[in-house]
Coordinates of C-alpha atoms and ligand atoms in Angstrom, one line a residue:
M15 CA 36.1 128.2 -98.4
S16 CA 36.4 125.4 -95.8
T17 CA 39.8 123.8 -95.4
A18 CA 38.3 120.7 -93.8
G19 CA 39.4 117.5 -95.3
K20 CA 42.2 119.2 -97.3
V21 CA 46.0 119.5 -96.9
I22 CA 46.8 122.9 -95.5
K23 CA 50.1 124.6 -96.5
C24 CA 51.2 126.9 -93.8
K25 CA 54.3 128.4 -92.1
A26 CA 56.2 126.5 -89.4
A27 CA 59.4 126.9 -87.5
V28 CA 61.2 123.5 -88.2
C29 CA 64.1 122.2 -86.2
L30 CA 66.1 120.6 -88.9
E31 CA 69.4 120.0 -87.0
V32 CA 70.5 120.4 -83.3
K33 CA 72.3 123.6 -82.4
K34 CA 70.9 125.5 -85.4
P35 CA 68.3 128.3 -85.5
F36 CA 64.8 127.2 -86.5
S37 CA 64.0 127.4 -90.2
I38 CA 60.9 129.2 -90.9
V39 CA 59.5 127.3 -93.9
E40 CA 56.2 126.2 -95.6
I41 CA 55.0 122.8 -94.6
E42 CA 52.0 120.7 -95.5
V43 CA 49.6 119.7 -92.7
A44 CA 47.4 116.7 -93.5
P45 CA 43.8 116.6 -92.4
P46 CA 43.1 114.8 -89.1
K47 CA 42.4 111.1 -89.1
A48 CA 39.8 109.4 -87.0
H49 CA 40.0 110.6 -83.3
E50 CA 42.3 113.4 -84.3
V51 CA 41.9 117.3 -84.3
R52 CA 43.5 119.9 -86.5
I53 CA 44.2 123.1 -84.7
K54 CA 45.1 126.7 -85.9
I55 CA 47.6 128.0 -83.3
L56 CA 46.9 131.5 -82.0
A57 CA 49.7 131.8 -79.4
T58 CA 52.6 129.6 -78.1
G59 CA 55.1 130.1 -75.3
I60 CA 58.8 129.2 -75.4
C61 CA 59.8 126.6 -72.8
R62 CA 63.2 125.4 -71.9
S63 CA 62.2 121.9 -72.8
D64 CA 62.0 123.0 -76.5
D65 CA 65.5 124.4 -76.1
H66 CA 66.7 121.1 -74.5
V67 CA 65.9 119.5 -77.9
V68 CA 67.5 122.2 -79.9
S69 CA 70.7 122.1 -77.8
G70 CA 70.9 118.2 -78.2
S71 CA 70.5 117.6 -74.5
L72 CA 67.0 116.0 -74.8
Y73 CA 66.5 113.5 -77.5
S74 CA 63.5 113.8 -79.9
P75 CA 63.7 112.7 -83.6
L76 CA 64.4 115.4 -86.1
P77 CA 63.4 117.1 -88.3
C78 CA 60.7 118.2 -86.0
V79 CA 58.0 120.8 -85.2
L80 CA 58.7 121.6 -81.6
G81 CA 56.5 123.8 -79.2
H82 CA 54.1 122.4 -76.6
E83 CA 52.7 125.5 -74.7
A84 CA 49.9 126.9 -76.8
V85 CA 46.3 128.0 -77.4
G86 CA 44.5 127.5 -80.7
V87 CA 41.2 127.1 -82.4
V88 CA 39.9 123.8 -83.7
E89 CA 39.9 124.0 -87.6
S90 CA 38.5 120.5 -88.2
V91 CA 38.1 117.2 -86.5
G92 CA 38.4 113.6 -87.8
E93 CA 35.8 110.8 -87.5
G94 CA 34.6 109.9 -84.0
V95 CA 35.9 113.1 -82.3
T96 CA 33.3 114.1 -79.6
S97 CA 35.0 116.3 -77.0
V98 CA 35.8 119.3 -79.3
K99 CA 34.3 120.8 -82.5
P100 CA 35.4 123.3 -85.1
G101 CA 35.6 126.8 -83.6
D102 CA 36.4 125.6 -80.1
K103 CA 39.2 127.4 -78.3
V104 CA 41.6 124.7 -77.0
I105 CA 45.0 124.0 -75.4
P106 CA 47.1 121.0 -76.7
L107 CA 48.2 118.7 -74.0
F108 CA 51.8 117.4 -73.9
V109 CA 50.7 114.8 -71.3
P110 CA 47.4 113.4 -72.8
Q111 CA 44.6 111.9 -70.8
C112 CA 42.9 109.0 -72.5
G113 CA 40.6 108.3 -69.6
E114 CA 41.1 104.5 -70.0
C115 CA 44.6 103.4 -69.2
S116 CA 45.7 102.3 -65.7
T117 CA 47.3 105.7 -65.0
C118 CA 44.1 107.6 -66.1
L119 CA 42.0 105.3 -63.9
N120 CA 44.3 105.9 -60.9
P121 CA 43.4 109.2 -59.0
K122 CA 47.1 109.5 -57.9
A123 CA 48.6 109.4 -61.4
N124 CA 48.8 111.6 -64.5
M125 CA 51.3 110.1 -66.9
C126 CA 48.8 108.7 -69.3
S127 CA 50.2 105.6 -71.3
Q128 CA 49.4 107.6 -74.5
N129 CA 52.2 110.0 -73.8
D130 CA 55.2 110.4 -76.1
L131 CA 57.7 111.7 -73.7
G132 CA 60.2 109.1 -72.5
G133 CA 60.2 107.0 -75.7
A134 CA 59.8 110.1 -78.0
S135 CA 58.7 108.5 -81.2
G136 CA 57.8 112.0 -82.6
L137 CA 54.7 110.5 -84.3
M138 CA 50.9 110.4 -83.9
P139 CA 49.7 107.4 -81.9
D140 CA 49.1 105.5 -85.2
G141 CA 52.9 105.7 -85.9
T142 CA 52.7 108.3 -88.7
S143 CA 53.2 112.0 -89.1
R144 CA 50.8 114.7 -90.3
F145 CA 53.5 117.1 -91.3
T146 CA 55.6 117.1 -94.5
Y147 CA 58.4 119.4 -95.7
K148 CA 59.7 119.1 -99.3
G149 CA 57.8 115.9 -99.6
K150 CA 59.4 114.3 -96.6
P151 CA 57.8 113.6 -93.2
V152 CA 58.5 116.0 -90.3
H153 CA 58.2 114.7 -86.8
H154 CA 55.8 115.8 -84.1
F155 CA 56.9 116.6 -80.6
A156 CA 55.4 115.7 -77.3
S157 CA 51.9 115.0 -78.7
T158 CA 51.5 118.7 -79.5
S159 CA 53.9 120.6 -82.0
T160 CA 52.8 124.2 -81.7
F161 CA 55.5 126.2 -83.6
T162 CA 53.3 126.1 -86.6
E163 CA 50.2 127.9 -87.9
Y164 CA 48.4 124.5 -88.0
T165 CA 49.0 121.3 -86.1
V166 CA 47.3 117.9 -85.7
V167 CA 46.8 116.2 -82.2
H168 CA 45.0 113.2 -81.0
E169 CA 41.7 113.9 -79.2
N170 CA 43.2 112.7 -76.0
A171 CA 45.8 115.5 -76.2
V172 CA 43.5 118.5 -76.4
A173 CA 41.3 120.3 -73.9
K174 CA 38.5 122.8 -74.7
I175 CA 38.8 126.1 -72.7
D176 CA 36.8 129.2 -72.1
A177 CA 36.1 130.9 -75.5
A178 CA 36.9 134.4 -73.8
A179 CA 40.3 133.3 -72.5
P180 CA 43.2 135.4 -73.9
P181 CA 45.4 133.1 -76.0
E182 CA 48.7 135.1 -75.5
K183 CA 48.4 134.6 -71.7
V184 CA 46.6 131.3 -71.0
C185 CA 49.0 129.4 -73.3
L186 CA 51.1 129.2 -70.2
I187 CA 48.5 126.8 -68.7
G188 CA 49.7 124.4 -71.4
C189 CA 53.0 123.9 -69.7
G190 CA 55.1 126.3 -67.7
F191 CA 52.6 127.7 -65.1
S192 CA 50.7 124.4 -64.5
T193 CA 53.9 122.4 -64.3
G194 CA 55.4 124.6 -61.5
Y195 CA 52.2 125.3 -59.7
G196 CA 51.1 121.7 -59.6
A197 CA 54.6 120.5 -58.5
A198 CA 54.1 122.5 -55.3
L199 CA 50.4 121.8 -54.7
N200 CA 49.9 118.2 -56.1
T201 CA 53.4 116.5 -56.0
A202 CA 55.0 118.0 -52.9
K203 CA 51.7 119.0 -51.3
V204 CA 53.3 122.0 -49.6
E205 CA 51.6 122.7 -46.3
P206 CA 50.9 126.0 -44.6
G207 CA 53.9 127.3 -42.6
S208 CA 56.5 125.1 -44.3
T209 CA 59.9 126.1 -45.7
C210 CA 60.7 125.7 -49.4
A211 CA 63.7 125.9 -51.6
V212 CA 63.3 126.5 -55.4
F213 CA 66.3 125.9 -57.6
G214 CA 65.9 127.8 -60.8
L215 CA 63.8 130.9 -61.1
G216 CA 62.8 130.7 -64.7
G217 CA 59.2 130.5 -65.9
V218 CA 58.6 127.1 -64.3
G219 CA 60.5 127.7 -61.2
L220 CA 58.6 131.0 -60.6
S221 CA 55.4 129.0 -61.0
V222 CA 56.6 126.6 -58.3
V223 CA 57.1 129.7 -56.1
M224 CA 53.5 130.8 -56.8
G225 CA 52.4 127.3 -55.9
C226 CA 54.4 127.3 -52.6
K227 CA 52.9 130.8 -51.7
A228 CA 49.4 129.7 -52.5
A229 CA 49.8 126.7 -50.2
G230 CA 50.8 129.0 -47.4
A231 CA 54.6 128.4 -47.2
S232 CA 56.2 130.7 -44.7
R233 CA 59.7 130.8 -46.1
I234 CA 60.6 130.3 -49.8
I235 CA 64.3 130.3 -50.7
G236 CA 65.0 131.0 -54.4
V237 CA 68.3 129.6 -55.9
D238 CA 69.6 131.0 -59.1
I239 CA 73.1 131.8 -60.6
N240 CA 71.5 134.8 -62.5
K241 CA 70.9 137.5 -59.9
D242 CA 68.7 139.4 -62.6
K243 CA 66.0 136.8 -61.7
F244 CA 65.7 137.8 -58.0
A245 CA 63.6 141.0 -58.3
K246 CA 60.6 139.2 -59.9
A247 CA 61.1 136.2 -57.6
K248 CA 60.7 138.4 -54.6
E249 CA 57.6 140.0 -56.1
L250 CA 56.2 136.6 -56.4
G251 CA 56.8 135.3 -52.9
V252 CA 60.5 134.4 -52.5
T253 CA 61.6 135.4 -49.0
D254 CA 65.4 134.8 -49.5
C255 CA 67.4 134.8 -52.8
V256 CA 70.7 132.9 -52.9
N257 CA 73.3 132.8 -55.6
P258 CA 75.5 129.7 -55.4
K259 CA 78.3 131.9 -56.9
D260 CA 78.4 134.0 -53.7
F261 CA 79.5 131.1 -51.6
D262 CA 82.6 129.0 -51.2
K263 CA 80.8 126.0 -49.9
P264 CA 78.1 123.8 -51.6
I265 CA 74.7 125.6 -51.8
Q266 CA 73.1 122.7 -49.9
D267 CA 75.3 123.4 -46.9
V268 CA 74.3 127.1 -47.1
I269 CA 70.4 126.2 -47.2
V270 CA 70.8 123.6 -44.3
E271 CA 72.4 126.3 -42.2
M272 CA 70.0 129.0 -43.1
T273 CA 67.1 126.8 -42.1
K274 CA 68.7 125.0 -39.2
G275 CA 68.6 121.6 -40.7
G276 CA 67.0 121.8 -44.1
V277 CA 63.8 122.9 -45.8
D278 CA 60.6 120.8 -45.8
Y279 CA 60.3 120.9 -49.6
S280 CA 62.9 121.5 -52.3
F281 CA 62.3 121.7 -56.0
E282 CA 64.9 121.3 -58.9
V283 CA 63.6 123.4 -61.8
I284 CA 66.8 123.7 -63.9
G285 CA 67.4 120.3 -65.5
R286 CA 71.0 119.5 -64.2
I287 CA 71.9 116.4 -62.2
D288 CA 74.3 118.4 -59.8
T289 CA 71.5 120.7 -58.7
M290 CA 69.1 117.6 -58.4
T291 CA 71.3 116.1 -55.7
A292 CA 72.0 119.5 -54.2
A293 CA 68.2 120.1 -53.9
L294 CA 67.8 116.7 -52.3
A295 CA 70.5 117.4 -49.8
S296 CA 68.9 120.8 -49.0
C297 CA 65.8 119.2 -47.5
Q298 CA 65.4 118.1 -43.9
L299 CA 66.8 114.5 -43.3
N300 CA 63.9 113.0 -41.5
Y301 CA 60.9 114.2 -43.5
G302 CA 62.1 116.6 -46.3
T303 CA 60.8 116.0 -49.8
S304 CA 62.6 116.9 -53.0
V305 CA 60.9 117.2 -56.3
I306 CA 62.6 116.9 -59.7
V307 CA 60.8 119.2 -62.2
G308 CA 63.8 120.0 -64.5
V309 CA 64.4 117.7 -67.5
A310 CA 67.8 116.3 -67.2
P311 CA 69.9 115.5 -70.4
S312 CA 68.7 112.1 -72.0
A313 CA 72.2 110.6 -71.6
S314 CA 72.7 111.6 -67.9
E315 CA 72.8 109.4 -64.8
I316 CA 72.8 110.4 -61.2
T317 CA 75.0 109.1 -58.4
F318 CA 74.3 110.1 -54.9
H319 CA 75.1 108.9 -51.4
P320 CA 72.4 106.5 -50.3
M321 CA 72.6 108.0 -46.8
L322 CA 70.6 110.9 -48.3
L323 CA 67.6 108.7 -48.6
F324 CA 68.2 106.2 -45.8
T325 CA 67.9 109.0 -43.3
G326 CA 64.3 109.6 -44.4
R327 CA 64.2 112.0 -47.2
T328 CA 61.8 111.5 -50.1
W329 CA 62.8 112.1 -53.8
K330 CA 60.0 112.5 -56.3
G331 CA 59.5 113.7 -59.9
S332 CA 56.7 115.7 -61.4
V333 CA 55.5 115.9 -65.0
F334 CA 53.0 118.7 -65.8
G335 CA 52.5 119.3 -62.2
G336 CA 50.8 116.0 -61.6
W337 CA 47.6 117.4 -63.1
K338 CA 45.3 115.0 -65.0
S339 CA 45.6 117.2 -68.1
K340 CA 42.2 117.1 -69.9
E341 CA 40.2 117.8 -66.8
A342 CA 42.6 120.2 -65.0
V343 CA 43.4 122.5 -67.9
P344 CA 39.9 124.0 -68.4
K345 CA 39.8 124.6 -64.6
L346 CA 43.1 126.3 -64.4
V347 CA 42.1 128.6 -67.3
S348 CA 38.9 129.4 -65.3
D349 CA 41.1 130.3 -62.3
V350 CA 42.9 132.8 -64.6
M351 CA 39.6 134.3 -65.8
T352 CA 38.4 134.8 -62.2
K353 CA 41.9 136.2 -61.3
K354 CA 42.6 133.5 -58.7
I355 CA 45.7 133.0 -60.8
T356 CA 47.7 135.8 -62.5
L357 CA 50.1 134.8 -65.3
D358 CA 51.2 138.4 -66.2
P359 CA 54.4 138.5 -64.2
L360 CA 55.7 135.4 -66.0
I361 CA 55.3 136.9 -69.5
T362 CA 58.2 139.2 -70.3
Q363 CA 57.8 139.4 -74.1
T364 CA 55.2 138.9 -76.7
L365 CA 56.8 138.6 -80.3
P366 CA 55.4 137.8 -83.7
F367 CA 55.8 134.1 -84.6
D368 CA 58.5 134.9 -87.2
K369 CA 60.8 136.2 -84.4
I370 CA 61.0 132.8 -82.8
N371 CA 64.8 132.6 -83.0
E372 CA 65.0 136.0 -81.2
G373 CA 62.8 134.6 -78.5
F374 CA 65.1 131.6 -78.0
D375 CA 68.2 133.9 -77.9
M376 CA 66.5 135.8 -75.0
L377 CA 65.8 132.6 -73.1
R378 CA 69.5 131.4 -73.6
S379 CA 70.9 134.7 -72.5
G380 CA 68.8 134.7 -69.4
K381 CA 67.0 138.0 -70.4
S382 CA 63.4 136.5 -70.5
I383 CA 61.1 134.6 -68.3
R384 CA 58.4 133.6 -70.8
T385 CA 58.3 134.8 -74.4
V386 CA 54.9 134.3 -76.0
L387 CA 54.8 134.1 -79.9
V388 CA 51.6 135.3 -81.5
F389 CA 50.4 134.3 -85.1
Ligands
PAD409 P1 64.6 128.6 -67.6 O1 65.7 128.4 -68.4 O2 63.6 129.7 -67.9 O3 64.9 128.6 -66.1 C1 66.0 127.9 -65.5 C2 66.6 128.9 -64.5 O4 67.7 128.1 -63.9 C3 67.3 130.1 -65.1 O5 66.8 131.2 -64.3 C4 68.8 129.9 -64.9 O6 69.5 131.1 -64.6 C5 68.8 129.0 -63.6 N1 70.0 128.1 -63.6 C6 70.7 127.5 -64.6 N2 71.8 126.9 -64.1 C7 71.7 127.0 -62.8 C8 72.5 126.5 -61.7 N3 73.6 125.7 -61.9 N4 72.2 126.7 -60.4 C9 71.1 127.5 -60.2 N5 70.4 128.1 -61.2 C10 70.6 127.8 -62.4 O7 63.7 127.2 -67.8 P2 62.2 126.9 -67.6 O8 61.6 127.5 -66.3 O9 61.4 127.0 -68.8 O10 62.3 125.3 -67.3 C11 63.1 124.8 -66.1 C12 63.2 123.3 -66.3 O11 62.0 122.6 -66.1 C13 63.8 122.9 -67.6 O12 64.8 121.8 -67.4 C14 62.6 122.3 -68.4 O13 63.0 121.4 -69.4 C15 61.8 121.7 -67.2 C16 60.4 121.5 -67.5 N6 59.8 120.4 -67.0 C17 58.5 120.1 -67.1 C18 57.9 119.0 -66.5 O14 56.8 118.6 -66.8 N7 58.6 118.4 -65.5 C19 57.7 121.0 -67.9 C20 58.3 122.2 -68.4 C21 59.6 122.4 -68.2
ZN410 ZN1 57.3 123.1 -71.2
ZN411 ZN1 45.5 107.4 -70.2

């Protein structure tokens, strides 16, 4: 019996309060309105950005269905949807691509005006929610909300992918891999022979390493306070691993010494303001470029010495690796299918969806890179 046009009752992991485990409960998911798509989720990764909301560091209205790195199948579509149809395999997009706003029309930009990141309304573009729990609305997250058996997204926030792609792997194209890889290739534009430093060797940081390596970097310095991250980092292309805890001086001084003046490109992939300024100070003063990938706490502000920029460094940020999401995601999935990209080293656990709290505990204790939840 078709579920199209009907409310679906299904299981979801709802974040009811900060600093509490997810509650696995039954929610109602309304049918998609015009230009919206309802998706049955097949697999979803756990990203630190989800945990930033749970920890209270990143503001997003609660109660909320988090999750933004997933693969699903289109269950039904609202009126006027043309780019996907029921049965299509898709990836929800936490940075939409409407194709019409000034960002979408600019070849250099990817932060489509339809995004719900900075303002974080936690609602569909029409200002309402498609989720209810115990008769009350539950918020969406980052245009996606994938910690649920069914979600609804706007047509601008979903890309059709190869039907043969394995969901429990290519879900990483929805955030972690593409974010890191694109930060190196699109935002920094790392050149062959250059030196790089990557602060934070989690799922996103290791994807930056893969991007630096693909771009032909000759030296990649990996920085992490968890030495257990170093073996995999070396496997993926890191040439020198440094643990700030092993030194009495600031890590930027160590990197400047190691490279006789600083790296060409540095990346902050942790989400802390002290490591953001340390990464900036680690790059070469005339032409070094530092890229902020980590999501800093909503309430934080940075102070830094202006001389760091006056002397010639460039400081940039990168959201979803600078990719124009709807057009890039299917291509990145094709690159996985042709083995140009391999995601396997990033996936350390695959767990049933019900074990979501266990998956988050492993991220917090530093034991996992990416955990993928399957439905
Ligand atoms: P993760 O927790 O798997 O990795 C972070 C790594 O940083 C871990 O290996 C930690 O041990 C390490 N670390 C923590 N503190 C320090 C420190 N003081 N010095 C050195 N290393 C440290 O997270 P992730 O890889 O999923 O995400 C990394 C960040 O990127 C996080 O802030 C997340 O919110 C952000 C992100 N940004 C985007 C984007 O579009 N810009 C997308 C996805 C994730
Ligand atoms: Zn993410
Ligand atoms: Zn747009």
